[in-house]
mmCIF file of C-alpha atoms in Angstrom:
data_model
loop_
_atom_site.group_PDB
_atom_site.id
_atom_site.type_symbol
_atom_site.label_atom_id
_atom_site.label_comp_id
_atom_site.label_asym_id
_atom_site.label_seq_id
_atom_site.Cartn_x
_atom_site.Cartn_y
_atom_site.Cartn_z
ATOM 1 C CA MET A 576 178.225 98.360 -102.286
ATOM 2 C CA LEU A 577 178.454 96.010 -105.305
ATOM 3 C CA ASP A 578 181.561 94.391 -105.944
ATOM 4 C CA PHE A 579 183.352 94.922 -109.501
ATOM 5 C CA THR A 580 185.259 91.889 -109.089
ATOM 6 C CA GLN A 581 183.482 90.300 -111.710
ATOM 7 C CA HIS A 582 185.827 92.438 -114.402
ATOM 8 C CA SER A 583 188.891 91.545 -112.699
ATOM 9 C CA ILE A 584 191.077 89.502 -115.018
ATOM 10 C CA GLY A 585 193.639 87.760 -112.677
ATOM 11 C CA THR A 586 195.722 85.313 -114.425
ATOM 12 C CA GLU A 587 192.970 84.399 -117.046
ATOM 13 C CA ARG A 588 193.899 82.986 -120.340
ATOM 14 C CA ALA A 589 192.680 85.522 -122.904
ATOM 15 C CA VAL A 590 191.831 85.880 -126.540
ATOM 16 C CA LEU A 591 192.347 89.291 -127.982
ATOM 17 C CA VAL A 592 189.590 90.526 -130.934
ATOM 18 C CA CYS A 593 190.467 93.480 -132.894
ATOM 19 C CA VAL A 594 187.691 94.890 -135.334
ATOM 20 C CA LYS A 595 188.532 97.225 -137.901
ATOM 21 C CA LEU A 596 185.242 99.055 -139.170
ATOM 22 C CA GLY A 597 185.166 100.900 -142.667
ATOM 23 C CA ASN A 598 188.408 102.090 -144.161
ATOM 24 C CA ASP A 599 189.535 104.775 -142.163
ATOM 25 C CA PRO A 600 193.249 105.658 -142.859
ATOM 26 C CA GLU A 601 193.680 107.332 -139.617
ATOM 27 C CA GLN A 602 193.104 103.800 -137.881
ATOM 28 C CA TRP A 603 196.123 101.882 -136.553
ATOM 29 C CA PRO A 604 197.358 98.978 -138.274
ATOM 30 C CA VAL A 605 195.960 95.849 -136.923
ATOM 31 C CA GLN A 606 199.169 94.417 -135.507
ATOM 32 C CA GLU A 607 199.863 97.416 -133.656
ATOM 33 C CA SER A 608 196.413 97.624 -132.216
ATOM 34 C CA LEU A 609 196.595 93.844 -131.016
ATOM 35 C CA GLN A 610 200.215 94.707 -129.744
ATOM 36 C CA GLU A 611 198.795 97.769 -127.525
ATOM 37 C CA LEU A 612 195.833 95.206 -126.462
ATOM 38 C CA ALA A 613 198.172 92.760 -125.547
ATOM 39 C CA SER A 614 200.173 95.133 -123.424
ATOM 40 C CA LEU A 615 196.999 96.545 -121.910
ATOM 41 C CA ALA A 616 195.841 92.687 -120.965
ATOM 42 C CA ARG A 617 199.503 91.627 -119.463
ATOM 43 C CA THR A 618 199.376 94.790 -117.392
ATOM 44 C CA ALA A 619 196.211 93.586 -116.048
ATOM 45 C CA GLY A 620 197.774 90.257 -115.420
ATOM 46 C CA ALA A 621 196.013 88.089 -118.073
ATOM 47 C CA ILE A 622 198.009 85.507 -120.260
ATOM 48 C CA VAL A 623 197.461 86.073 -123.929
ATOM 49 C CA VAL A 624 197.068 82.633 -125.884
ATOM 50 C CA ASP A 625 195.917 83.949 -129.143
ATOM 51 C CA THR A 626 194.397 86.737 -131.352
ATOM 52 C CA CYS A 627 191.696 87.178 -133.729
ATOM 53 C CA TYR A 628 190.681 89.887 -136.436
ATOM 54 C CA GLN A 629 188.046 90.911 -138.647
ATOM 55 C CA GLN A 630 187.461 93.908 -141.051
ATOM 56 C CA ARG A 631 183.855 94.748 -141.144
ATOM 57 C CA ARG A 632 182.097 97.935 -142.935
ATOM 58 C CA LYS A 633 179.859 98.142 -139.501
ATOM 59 C CA PRO A 634 179.536 96.133 -136.372
ATOM 60 C CA ASP A 635 176.982 93.479 -135.930
ATOM 61 C CA THR A 636 174.205 94.843 -133.796
ATOM 62 C CA ALA A 637 173.905 91.154 -131.819
ATOM 63 C CA THR A 638 177.450 90.392 -131.599
ATOM 64 C CA PHE A 639 179.673 93.232 -132.988
ATOM 65 C CA ILE A 640 181.619 90.249 -135.027
ATOM 66 C CA GLY A 641 179.930 88.239 -137.516
ATOM 67 C CA LYS A 642 178.333 84.951 -136.867
ATOM 68 C CA GLY A 643 181.130 82.984 -138.356
ATOM 69 C CA LYS A 644 183.724 84.783 -136.463
ATOM 70 C CA VAL A 645 181.620 83.832 -133.266
ATOM 71 C CA GLU A 646 181.743 80.035 -134.378
ATOM 72 C CA GLU A 647 185.428 80.508 -134.962
ATOM 73 C CA LEU A 648 186.190 81.888 -131.580
ATOM 74 C CA LYS A 649 184.089 78.863 -130.159
ATOM 75 C CA ALA A 650 186.184 76.048 -132.265
ATOM 76 C CA LEU A 651 189.373 77.804 -131.158
ATOM 77 C CA ARG A 652 188.553 76.995 -127.354
ATOM 78 C CA HIS A 653 189.065 73.330 -128.340
ATOM 79 C CA GLU A 654 192.521 73.784 -129.557
ATOM 80 C CA GLN A 655 193.811 76.761 -127.302
ATOM 81 C CA PRO A 656 191.899 76.767 -123.997
ATOM 82 C CA TYR A 657 190.789 80.250 -122.711
ATOM 83 C CA ASP A 658 188.347 81.514 -120.315
ATOM 84 C CA LEU A 659 188.389 85.358 -121.543
ATOM 85 C CA VAL A 660 187.617 87.230 -124.651
ATOM 86 C CA ILE A 661 188.832 91.100 -124.806
ATOM 87 C CA PHE A 662 187.849 92.968 -127.700
ATOM 88 C CA ASP A 663 189.818 96.367 -128.811
ATOM 89 C CA ASN A 664 186.495 98.088 -129.441
ATOM 90 C CA ASP A 665 183.704 99.125 -127.089
ATOM 91 C CA LEU A 666 180.791 96.829 -126.849
ATOM 92 C CA THR A 667 177.046 97.642 -125.997
ATOM 93 C CA PRO A 668 175.810 95.835 -122.824
ATOM 94 C CA SER A 669 173.803 93.621 -125.234
ATOM 95 C CA GLN A 670 176.438 92.907 -127.488
ATOM 96 C CA GLN A 671 178.536 91.780 -124.270
ATOM 97 C CA ARG A 672 175.862 89.731 -123.022
ATOM 98 C CA ASN A 673 175.042 88.129 -126.143
ATOM 99 C CA LEU A 674 178.668 86.992 -126.907
ATOM 100 C CA GLU A 675 179.256 85.619 -123.217
ATOM 101 C CA GLU A 676 175.988 83.688 -123.674
ATOM 102 C CA ARG A 677 177.284 82.093 -127.138
ATOM 103 C CA LEU A 678 181.030 81.818 -126.037
ATOM 104 C CA ASP A 679 180.404 80.797 -122.552
ATOM 105 C CA VAL A 680 183.126 82.791 -121.252
ATOM 106 C CA LYS A 681 183.785 86.124 -119.730
ATOM 107 C CA VAL A 682 183.817 88.873 -122.324
ATOM 108 C CA LEU A 683 185.392 92.383 -121.791
ATOM 109 C CA ASP A 684 185.798 95.314 -124.044
ATOM 110 C CA ARG A 685 188.711 97.848 -124.037
ATOM 111 C CA THR A 686 186.958 100.241 -121.585
ATOM 112 C CA ALA A 687 186.677 97.576 -119.012
ATOM 113 C CA LEU A 688 190.095 96.387 -119.350
ATOM 114 C CA ILE A 689 191.586 99.993 -118.956
ATOM 115 C CA LEU A 690 189.282 100.430 -115.763
ATOM 116 C CA ASP A 691 190.624 97.024 -114.291
ATOM 117 C CA ILE A 692 194.207 98.481 -114.878
ATOM 118 C CA PHE A 693 193.339 101.604 -113.282
ATOM 119 C CA ALA A 694 191.586 99.673 -110.248
ATOM 120 C CA THR A 695 194.740 97.877 -109.393
ATOM 121 C CA ARG A 696 197.159 101.204 -109.992
ATOM 122 C CA ALA A 697 195.230 103.667 -107.931
ATOM 123 C CA GLN A 698 197.199 104.151 -104.511
ATOM 124 C CA THR A 699 195.877 107.302 -102.991
ATOM 125 C CA THR A 700 192.133 107.955 -101.625
ATOM 126 C CA GLU A 701 191.401 110.236 -104.368
ATOM 127 C CA GLY A 702 192.712 107.564 -107.242
ATOM 128 C CA LYS A 703 190.466 105.287 -105.584
ATOM 129 C CA LEU A 704 187.626 107.222 -105.653
ATOM 130 C CA GLN A 705 187.847 108.449 -109.237
ATOM 131 C CA VAL A 706 188.319 104.851 -110.299
ATOM 132 C CA GLU A 707 185.301 103.793 -108.518
ATOM 133 C CA MET A 708 183.393 106.443 -110.044
ATOM 134 C CA ALA A 709 184.494 105.591 -113.491
ATOM 135 C CA GLN A 710 183.938 101.660 -112.816
ATOM 136 C CA LEU A 711 180.180 102.264 -111.592
ATOM 137 C CA THR A 712 179.404 104.441 -114.393
ATOM 138 C CA TYR A 713 180.337 101.818 -116.724
ATOM 139 C CA LEU A 714 178.509 99.053 -114.578
ATOM 140 C CA LEU A 715 175.501 100.783 -114.318
ATOM 141 C CA PRO A 716 173.760 99.836 -117.792
ATOM 142 C CA ARG A 717 175.245 96.515 -117.718
ATOM 143 C CA LEU A 718 173.412 95.117 -114.821
ATOM 144 C CA SER A 719 171.209 93.001 -116.824
ATOM 145 C CA THR A 720 174.205 90.907 -117.714
ATOM 146 C CA LEU A 721 175.368 90.012 -114.424
ATOM 147 C CA TRP A 722 172.145 88.761 -112.770
ATOM 148 C CA VAL A 723 170.037 85.859 -113.831
ATOM 149 C CA GLU A 724 167.247 86.359 -111.190
ATOM 150 C CA PHE A 725 165.999 89.947 -111.491
ATOM 151 C CA SER A 726 163.144 89.515 -108.734
ATOM 152 C CA ARG A 727 163.219 89.174 -104.864
ATOM 153 C CA LEU A 728 159.538 88.502 -104.971
ATOM 154 C CA GLY A 729 158.491 85.293 -103.572
ATOM 155 C CA ALA A 730 155.284 83.587 -102.786
ATOM 156 C CA GLY A 731 152.751 83.702 -99.982
ATOM 157 C CA ILE A 732 151.254 86.202 -97.596
ATOM 158 C CA GLY A 733 153.146 89.683 -97.501
ATOM 159 C CA THR A 734 154.892 89.028 -100.827
ATOM 160 C CA ARG A 735 152.145 90.174 -103.335
ATOM 161 C CA GLY A 736 152.159 93.119 -105.243
ATOM 162 C CA PRO A 737 154.743 95.121 -107.399
ATOM 163 C CA GLY A 738 157.533 95.032 -104.938
ATOM 164 C CA GLU A 739 160.803 95.947 -106.300
ATOM 165 C CA THR A 740 163.082 94.170 -108.460
ATOM 166 C CA GLN A 741 166.876 93.020 -107.675
ATOM 167 C CA ILE A 742 168.110 94.959 -110.661
ATOM 168 C CA GLU A 743 166.155 98.147 -109.635
ATOM 169 C CA ALA A 744 167.376 97.948 -106.057
ATOM 170 C CA ASP A 745 171.064 97.800 -107.348
ATOM 171 C CA ARG A 746 170.509 100.284 -109.755
ATOM 172 C CA ARG A 747 169.347 102.700 -106.936
ATOM 173 C CA LEU A 748 172.247 101.512 -104.898
ATOM 174 C CA ILE A 749 174.729 102.613 -107.685
ATOM 175 C CA ARG A 750 173.249 105.707 -108.175
ATOM 176 C CA GLN A 751 173.326 106.657 -104.600
ATOM 177 C CA ARG A 752 176.746 105.698 -104.257
ATOM 178 C CA LEU A 753 177.648 107.698 -107.531
ATOM 179 C CA SER A 754 176.100 110.714 -105.708
ATOM 180 C CA HIS A 755 178.035 110.222 -102.774
ATOM 181 C CA LEU A 756 181.572 109.816 -104.945
ATOM 182 C CA ARG A 757 180.455 113.008 -106.607
ATOM 183 C CA SER A 758 180.245 114.785 -103.636
ATOM 184 C CA ARG A 759 183.383 113.707 -102.293
ATOM 185 C CA LEU A 760 185.550 114.202 -105.589
ATOM 186 C CA GLU A 761 184.057 117.857 -105.489
ATOM 187 C CA THR A 762 185.553 118.337 -102.250
ATOM 188 C CA VAL A 763 188.906 116.952 -103.801
ATOM 189 C CA ARG A 764 188.324 119.496 -106.628
ATOM 190 C CA ALA A 765 187.799 122.278 -104.243
ATOM 191 C CA ARG A 766 191.012 121.351 -102.420
ATOM 192 C CA ARG A 767 193.196 121.278 -105.648
ATOM 193 C CA ALA A 768 191.821 124.793 -106.700
ATOM 194 C CA ARG A 769 193.023 126.147 -103.463
ATOM 195 C CA GLN A 770 196.373 124.765 -103.981
ATOM 196 C CA ARG A 771 196.442 126.098 -107.276
ATOM 197 C CA GLU A 772 195.404 129.555 -105.792
ATOM 198 C CA ARG A 773 198.274 129.295 -103.231
ATOM 199 C CA ARG A 774 200.826 128.772 -106.087
ATOM 200 C CA THR A 775 199.332 131.783 -108.357
ATOM 201 C CA VAL A 776 199.731 134.014 -105.176
ATOM 202 C CA ASN A 777 203.142 132.757 -104.614
ATOM 203 C CA ASP A 778 204.069 133.067 -108.414
ATOM 204 C CA VAL A 779 204.972 129.842 -108.798
ATOM 205 C CA PRO A 780 204.145 128.583 -112.488
ATOM 206 C CA VAL A 781 203.342 125.047 -113.155
ATOM 207 C CA ALA A 782 204.816 122.851 -115.917
ATOM 208 C CA SER A 783 202.423 119.934 -116.615
ATOM 209 C CA LEU A 784 203.655 116.593 -118.068
ATOM 210 C CA VAL A 785 201.360 115.060 -120.584
ATOM 211 C CA GLY A 786 201.697 112.367 -123.153
ATOM 212 C CA TYR A 787 200.847 109.045 -124.032
ATOM 213 C CA THR A 788 200.929 106.055 -121.505
ATOM 214 C CA ASN A 789 204.391 104.739 -121.248
ATOM 215 C CA SER A 790 206.203 107.566 -122.832
ATOM 216 C CA GLY A 791 208.187 108.239 -119.827
ATOM 217 C CA LYS A 792 206.829 110.829 -117.749
ATOM 218 C CA SER A 793 207.375 109.421 -114.682
ATOM 219 C CA THR A 794 210.813 108.755 -115.557
ATOM 220 C CA LEU A 795 211.369 111.812 -116.403
ATOM 221 C CA LEU A 796 209.811 113.415 -113.602
ATOM 222 C CA ASN A 797 212.204 111.387 -111.319
ATOM 223 C CA ALA A 798 215.182 112.732 -113.261
ATOM 224 C CA VAL A 799 214.282 116.314 -112.937
ATOM 225 C CA THR A 800 212.968 116.341 -109.519
ATOM 226 C CA GLN A 801 214.270 113.155 -107.618
ATOM 227 C CA ALA A 802 210.561 112.569 -106.947
ATOM 228 C CA GLY A 803 210.801 108.864 -106.592
ATOM 229 C CA VAL A 804 207.688 107.706 -108.555
ATOM 230 C CA LEU A 805 207.294 104.375 -109.700
ATOM 231 C CA ALA A 806 208.450 104.293 -113.201
ATOM 232 C CA GLU A 807 207.962 100.890 -115.071
ATOM 233 C CA ASP A 808 207.803 99.714 -118.472
ATOM 234 C CA LYS A 809 204.336 99.154 -118.485
ATOM 235 C CA LEU A 810 200.955 101.038 -119.734
ATOM 236 C CA PHE A 811 199.715 103.063 -116.989
ATOM 237 C CA ALA A 812 202.405 102.236 -114.458
ATOM 238 C CA THR A 813 201.582 105.208 -112.294
ATOM 239 C CA LEU A 814 198.324 106.664 -111.963
ATOM 240 C CA ASP A 815 198.076 109.107 -109.085
ATOM 241 C CA PRO A 816 199.509 112.912 -109.779
ATOM 242 C CA THR A 817 202.606 113.783 -108.163
ATOM 243 C CA THR A 818 203.652 117.527 -108.162
ATOM 244 C CA ARG A 819 207.057 118.613 -107.233
ATOM 245 C CA ARG A 820 208.797 122.036 -106.979
ATOM 246 C CA VAL A 821 211.921 122.600 -108.787
ATOM 247 C CA LYS A 822 214.565 125.648 -108.822
ATOM 248 C CA LEU A 823 215.972 126.358 -112.216
ATOM 249 C CA ALA A 824 219.270 127.610 -112.971
ATOM 250 C CA ASN A 825 217.831 131.274 -113.564
ATOM 251 C CA GLY A 826 216.365 131.183 -110.046
ATOM 252 C CA LEU A 827 212.851 130.432 -111.168
ATOM 253 C CA GLU A 828 210.773 128.088 -109.174
ATOM 254 C CA VAL A 829 208.533 125.726 -111.131
ATOM 255 C CA VAL A 830 206.224 123.139 -110.050
ATOM 256 C CA PHE A 831 206.358 119.950 -112.185
ATOM 257 C CA SER A 832 203.088 118.031 -112.092
ATOM 258 C CA ASP A 833 202.815 114.481 -113.466
ATOM 259 C CA THR A 834 199.191 113.373 -114.729
ATOM 260 C CA VAL A 835 197.729 110.198 -115.806
ATOM 261 C CA GLY A 836 198.868 109.008 -119.127
ATOM 262 C CA PHE A 837 196.754 108.980 -122.385
ATOM 263 C CA ILE A 838 195.790 106.156 -124.713
ATOM 264 C CA ARG A 839 193.823 106.439 -127.856
ATOM 265 C CA HIS A 840 189.867 106.058 -127.059
ATOM 266 C CA LEU A 841 190.613 106.908 -123.565
ATOM 267 C CA PRO A 842 187.218 106.211 -121.972
ATOM 268 C CA PRO A 843 184.847 109.003 -121.204
ATOM 269 C CA THR A 844 184.024 107.546 -118.062
ATOM 270 C CA LEU A 845 187.801 107.993 -116.879
ATOM 271 C CA ILE A 846 187.847 111.323 -118.412
ATOM 272 C CA ALA A 847 184.454 112.659 -116.281
ATOM 273 C CA ALA A 848 185.847 110.547 -113.061
ATOM 274 C CA PHE A 849 189.309 111.912 -113.437
ATOM 275 C CA ARG A 850 188.246 115.811 -113.937
ATOM 276 C CA ALA A 851 189.435 116.867 -110.576
ATOM 277 C CA THR A 852 193.011 115.304 -111.705
ATOM 278 C CA LEU A 853 192.908 116.614 -115.307
ATOM 279 C CA GLU A 854 192.011 120.141 -114.107
ATOM 280 C CA GLU A 855 195.590 120.233 -113.131
ATOM 281 C CA ILE A 856 196.474 120.456 -116.944
ATOM 282 C CA LEU A 857 193.863 123.035 -117.467
ATOM 283 C CA ALA A 858 195.450 125.361 -114.746
ATOM 284 C CA ALA A 859 199.209 124.511 -116.105
ATOM 285 C CA ASP A 860 201.151 127.517 -117.513
ATOM 286 C CA LEU A 861 202.976 125.206 -119.662
ATOM 287 C CA LEU A 862 202.683 121.625 -121.206
ATOM 288 C CA LEU A 863 205.356 119.217 -121.344
ATOM 289 C CA HIS A 864 204.365 116.662 -123.972
ATOM 290 C CA VAL A 865 206.539 113.631 -123.580
ATOM 291 C CA VAL A 866 206.888 111.826 -126.810
ATOM 292 C CA ASP A 867 208.500 107.889 -127.031
ATOM 293 C CA VAL A 868 210.330 108.602 -130.441
ATOM 294 C CA SER A 869 211.280 104.943 -130.377
ATOM 295 C CA HIS A 870 207.710 103.632 -130.673
ATOM 296 C CA PRO A 871 206.629 102.653 -134.414
ATOM 297 C CA GLN A 872 203.376 104.558 -133.865
ATOM 298 C CA CYS A 873 204.842 107.651 -132.316
ATOM 299 C CA GLU A 874 202.871 109.944 -134.677
ATOM 300 C CA ARG A 875 199.641 108.311 -134.082
ATOM 301 C CA GLN A 876 200.344 108.552 -130.199
ATOM 302 C CA VAL A 877 200.832 112.196 -130.720
ATOM 303 C CA ALA A 878 197.735 112.612 -132.506
ATOM 304 C CA ALA A 879 195.948 110.797 -129.614
ATOM 305 C CA VAL A 880 197.125 112.962 -127.011
ATOM 306 C CA TYR A 881 196.146 116.031 -128.875
ATOM 307 C CA GLU A 882 192.878 114.623 -129.457
ATOM 308 C CA THR A 883 192.331 114.040 -125.718
ATOM 309 C CA LEU A 884 193.788 117.517 -124.952
ATOM 310 C CA ALA A 885 191.034 119.087 -127.373
ATOM 311 C CA ASP A 886 188.587 116.890 -125.599
ATOM 312 C CA LEU A 887 189.620 118.683 -122.357
ATOM 313 C CA GLY A 888 189.361 122.116 -124.026
ATOM 314 C CA ILE A 889 192.895 122.598 -123.696
ATOM 315 C CA GLU A 890 194.239 123.855 -127.177
ATOM 316 C CA ASP A 891 195.974 127.498 -126.271
ATOM 317 C CA LYS A 892 198.799 126.477 -123.976
ATOM 318 C CA PRO A 893 202.439 126.674 -124.832
ATOM 319 C CA VAL A 894 203.932 123.294 -125.314
ATOM 320 C CA ILE A 895 207.381 121.990 -125.143
ATOM 321 C CA THR A 896 207.694 118.585 -127.225
ATOM 322 C CA VAL A 897 210.098 116.190 -125.143
ATOM 323 C CA LEU A 898 211.395 113.705 -127.705
ATOM 324 C CA ASN A 899 212.065 111.041 -125.167
ATOM 325 C CA LYS A 900 213.870 107.594 -125.497
ATOM 326 C CA ILE A 901 216.478 108.739 -128.041
ATOM 327 C CA ASP A 902 218.945 105.819 -126.596
ATOM 328 C CA GLN A 903 216.172 103.486 -127.813
ATOM 329 C CA LEU A 904 215.643 105.188 -131.107
ATOM 330 C CA GLU A 905 216.186 102.654 -134.175
ATOM 331 C CA GLY A 906 216.548 104.343 -137.654
ATOM 332 C CA LEU A 907 215.803 107.801 -138.263
ATOM 333 C CA ALA A 908 214.878 110.388 -135.842
ATOM 334 C CA PRO A 909 211.493 112.054 -136.212
ATOM 335 C CA ASN A 910 211.813 115.495 -137.975
ATOM 336 C CA PRO A 911 211.906 118.178 -134.943
ATOM 337 C CA ALA A 912 210.038 120.660 -137.386
ATOM 338 C CA ASP A 913 207.071 118.600 -137.055
ATOM 339 C CA TYR A 914 206.750 119.454 -133.496
ATOM 340 C CA PRO A 915 206.474 122.605 -131.305
ATOM 341 C CA ASN A 916 209.589 123.656 -129.347
ATOM 342 C CA PRO A 917 211.160 120.395 -129.815
ATOM 343 C CA VAL A 918 213.860 119.015 -127.220
ATOM 344 C CA PHE A 919 215.474 115.744 -127.878
ATOM 345 C CA ILE A 920 216.196 113.754 -124.505
ATOM 346 C CA SER A 921 216.689 110.411 -122.697
ATOM 347 C CA ALA A 922 215.032 110.640 -119.349
ATOM 348 C CA ARG A 923 216.501 107.354 -118.489
ATOM 349 C CA GLU A 924 220.062 108.002 -119.255
ATOM 350 C CA GLY A 925 219.727 112.045 -118.336
ATOM 351 C CA ASP A 926 220.845 113.169 -121.929
ATOM 352 C CA GLY A 927 219.420 116.227 -122.790
ATOM 353 C CA LEU A 928 217.768 117.342 -119.398
ATOM 354 C CA ASP A 929 219.934 120.629 -119.132
ATOM 355 C CA THR A 930 218.630 121.844 -122.487
ATOM 356 C CA LEU A 931 215.230 120.931 -121.496
ATOM 357 C CA LEU A 932 215.151 122.868 -118.010
ATOM 358 C CA GLU A 933 216.854 125.959 -119.923
ATOM 359 C CA THR A 934 214.005 125.566 -122.542
ATOM 360 C CA VAL A 935 211.613 125.495 -119.862
ATOM 361 C CA ALA A 936 213.119 128.582 -118.055
ATOM 362 C CA ASN A 937 213.136 130.495 -121.649
ATOM 363 C CA THR A 938 209.441 129.654 -122.384
ATOM 364 C CA LEU A 939 207.928 130.538 -118.888
ATOM 365 C CA ASN A 940 209.859 133.797 -118.697
ATOM 366 C CA ALA A 941 208.392 134.771 -122.247
ATOM 367 C CA GLN A 942 205.073 133.703 -121.315
ATOM 368 C CA LEU A 943 204.619 134.920 -117.768
ATOM 369 C CA SER A 944 206.840 137.888 -117.857
ATOM 370 C CA VAL A 945 207.417 141.341 -119.521
ATOM 371 C CA ASP A 946 210.424 143.577 -119.878
ATOM 372 C CA VAL A 947 209.733 147.108 -118.622
ATOM 373 C CA GLN A 948 211.300 150.624 -117.930
ATOM 374 C CA VAL A 949 209.528 152.676 -115.402
ATOM 375 C CA ARG A 950 210.048 155.571 -113.352
ATOM 376 C CA ILE A 951 208.578 155.178 -110.030
ATOM 377 C CA PRO A 952 207.915 158.259 -107.912
ATOM 378 C CA TYR A 953 209.506 158.396 -104.218
ATOM 379 C CA GLN A 954 205.885 158.470 -102.708
ATOM 380 C CA GLU A 955 205.089 154.992 -104.542
ATOM 381 C CA GLY A 956 208.186 153.150 -102.767
ATOM 382 C CA ARG A 957 205.764 150.056 -102.214
ATOM 383 C CA LEU A 958 206.276 149.618 -106.026
ATOM 384 C CA VAL A 959 209.632 149.570 -105.918
ATOM 385 C CA SER A 960 209.597 146.938 -103.070
ATOM 386 C CA LEU A 961 207.137 145.013 -105.278
ATOM 387 C CA PHE A 962 209.654 145.253 -108.424
ATOM 388 C CA HIS A 963 212.625 143.877 -105.915
ATOM 389 C CA GLN A 964 210.243 140.765 -104.450
ATOM 390 C CA ARG A 965 208.725 139.864 -107.585
ATOM 391 C CA GLY A 966 210.639 141.069 -110.559
ATOM 392 C CA SER A 967 214.256 140.761 -111.882
ATOM 393 C CA ILE A 968 215.908 144.093 -112.084
ATOM 394 C CA ARG A 969 218.860 144.595 -114.703
ATOM 395 C CA ARG A 970 219.531 148.332 -113.833
ATOM 396 C CA GLU A 971 218.107 150.964 -111.129
ATOM 397 C CA GLN A 972 218.723 154.667 -110.734
ATOM 398 C CA HIS A 973 217.816 157.245 -108.315
ATOM 399 C CA ARG A 974 216.830 160.446 -109.887
ATOM 400 C CA PRO A 975 215.272 163.575 -108.650
ATOM 401 C CA ASP A 976 211.907 162.810 -110.131
ATOM 402 C CA GLY A 977 212.003 159.055 -108.832
ATOM 403 C CA THR A 978 213.620 155.399 -109.082
ATOM 404 C CA VAL A 979 214.008 154.551 -112.698
ATOM 405 C CA ILE A 980 213.984 150.654 -113.132
ATOM 406 C CA GLU A 981 214.600 148.310 -115.834
ATOM 407 C CA GLY A 982 213.982 144.936 -115.769
ATOM 408 C CA THR A 983 211.468 141.678 -116.084
ATOM 409 C CA LEU A 984 208.341 141.463 -114.226
ATOM 410 C CA PRO A 985 205.482 138.975 -114.074
ATOM 411 C CA ARG A 986 202.762 140.223 -116.265
ATOM 412 C CA LYS A 987 200.132 139.823 -113.308
ATOM 413 C CA TYR A 988 201.961 143.131 -111.757
ATOM 414 C CA TRP A 989 202.458 145.102 -114.699
ATOM 415 C CA PRO A 990 198.824 147.103 -114.412
ATOM 416 C CA ALA A 991 199.793 148.377 -111.051
ATOM 417 C CA LEU A 992 203.196 149.790 -112.714
ATOM 418 C CA ARG A 993 201.811 150.710 -116.076
ATOM 419 C CA PRO A 994 201.008 154.454 -115.026
ATOM 420 C CA TYR A 995 204.976 155.080 -114.567
ATOM 421 C CA ALA A 996 206.138 153.283 -117.637
ATOM 422 C CA ILE A 997 208.836 155.208 -119.735
ATOM 423 C CA GLY A 998 209.422 152.100 -122.145
ATOM 424 C CA SER A 999 208.325 148.312 -122.352
ATOM 425 C CA THR A 1000 208.405 145.382 -124.611
#
């Protein structure tokens, strides 16, 4: 098994590089991009000693940044010693190799940095499998940058012939390991599917927490369910999914599910590796989009979350926008009209949680239930029992031609009762 520690950051001294390409108005401001990259680097354990910025129409094919900027980085090393350069952009394997040769230090791109953080955050077996799969998928095309000697061929009798180069052997080992990981993750995926089926059979709706990393999802889950999930002021403080069941004031039981936080340009390798986890969002009845309203790039973070949801094919689910951290808000609050079903809260202080849970209950009732009025013949007493067990009855009368019931019923049971309808909404 190949080790990925060559990408581990530890306590290295890092210089951050941000390259803005073209003139896209949707791009984050340079300082905000560098601040987020610095937060990622510190989360991984690096010491940020300096930053570097360049505006380019398109990346240099060899080194992403121009020759002048490469020389500037080399000169900076004499003034501010560093042993790591982290790019806010994604580099090709050849660009990474060329930069390492010319700067004589380790070079990481944004994806490698996020993978390193995920590797330190994964606690469960499932999380570790998903991270390893993402790491190896990222590593495979970069093997040529990690070995100077590519061949095991020696001299003399028994060593002549084509043989197998070192890099070919390692690629074969990685592909074999990836195949094994995919098989194990398919088992995880099947287990999660069975769990979702049981929740469906038991009529337990799922409210999935989604949001930009460090928006307060874990803090909210703890506040609502006393889940005891780690909640820190760090990017990707928690990684492994957590589900907890809560009984709302109206008697409805709901499973709250916390998922990995999103971030702009979430690496595709992570989305693929975490498919089993992210399918929890696909199966959710309701999304709670947790937004950090105190963040200066709040609107761009919201856009990044919706972009990721669209990439996952999730665009038609009911959403409650949980506008969190109002206790840290400076200046004007965001306009609630700009968000679907907005609720202002402070998960840390507990403000607005009752309103949020009431909104969850009302939204799920509207989404999952139907108001009905039925006249059930006495020979179909099993349907009356079904209504008592699964529905909410407002009025019940026993008449000569059957039992008349008015109430609310989960939509999945409505087809069985539809033949006896005398009114519905």
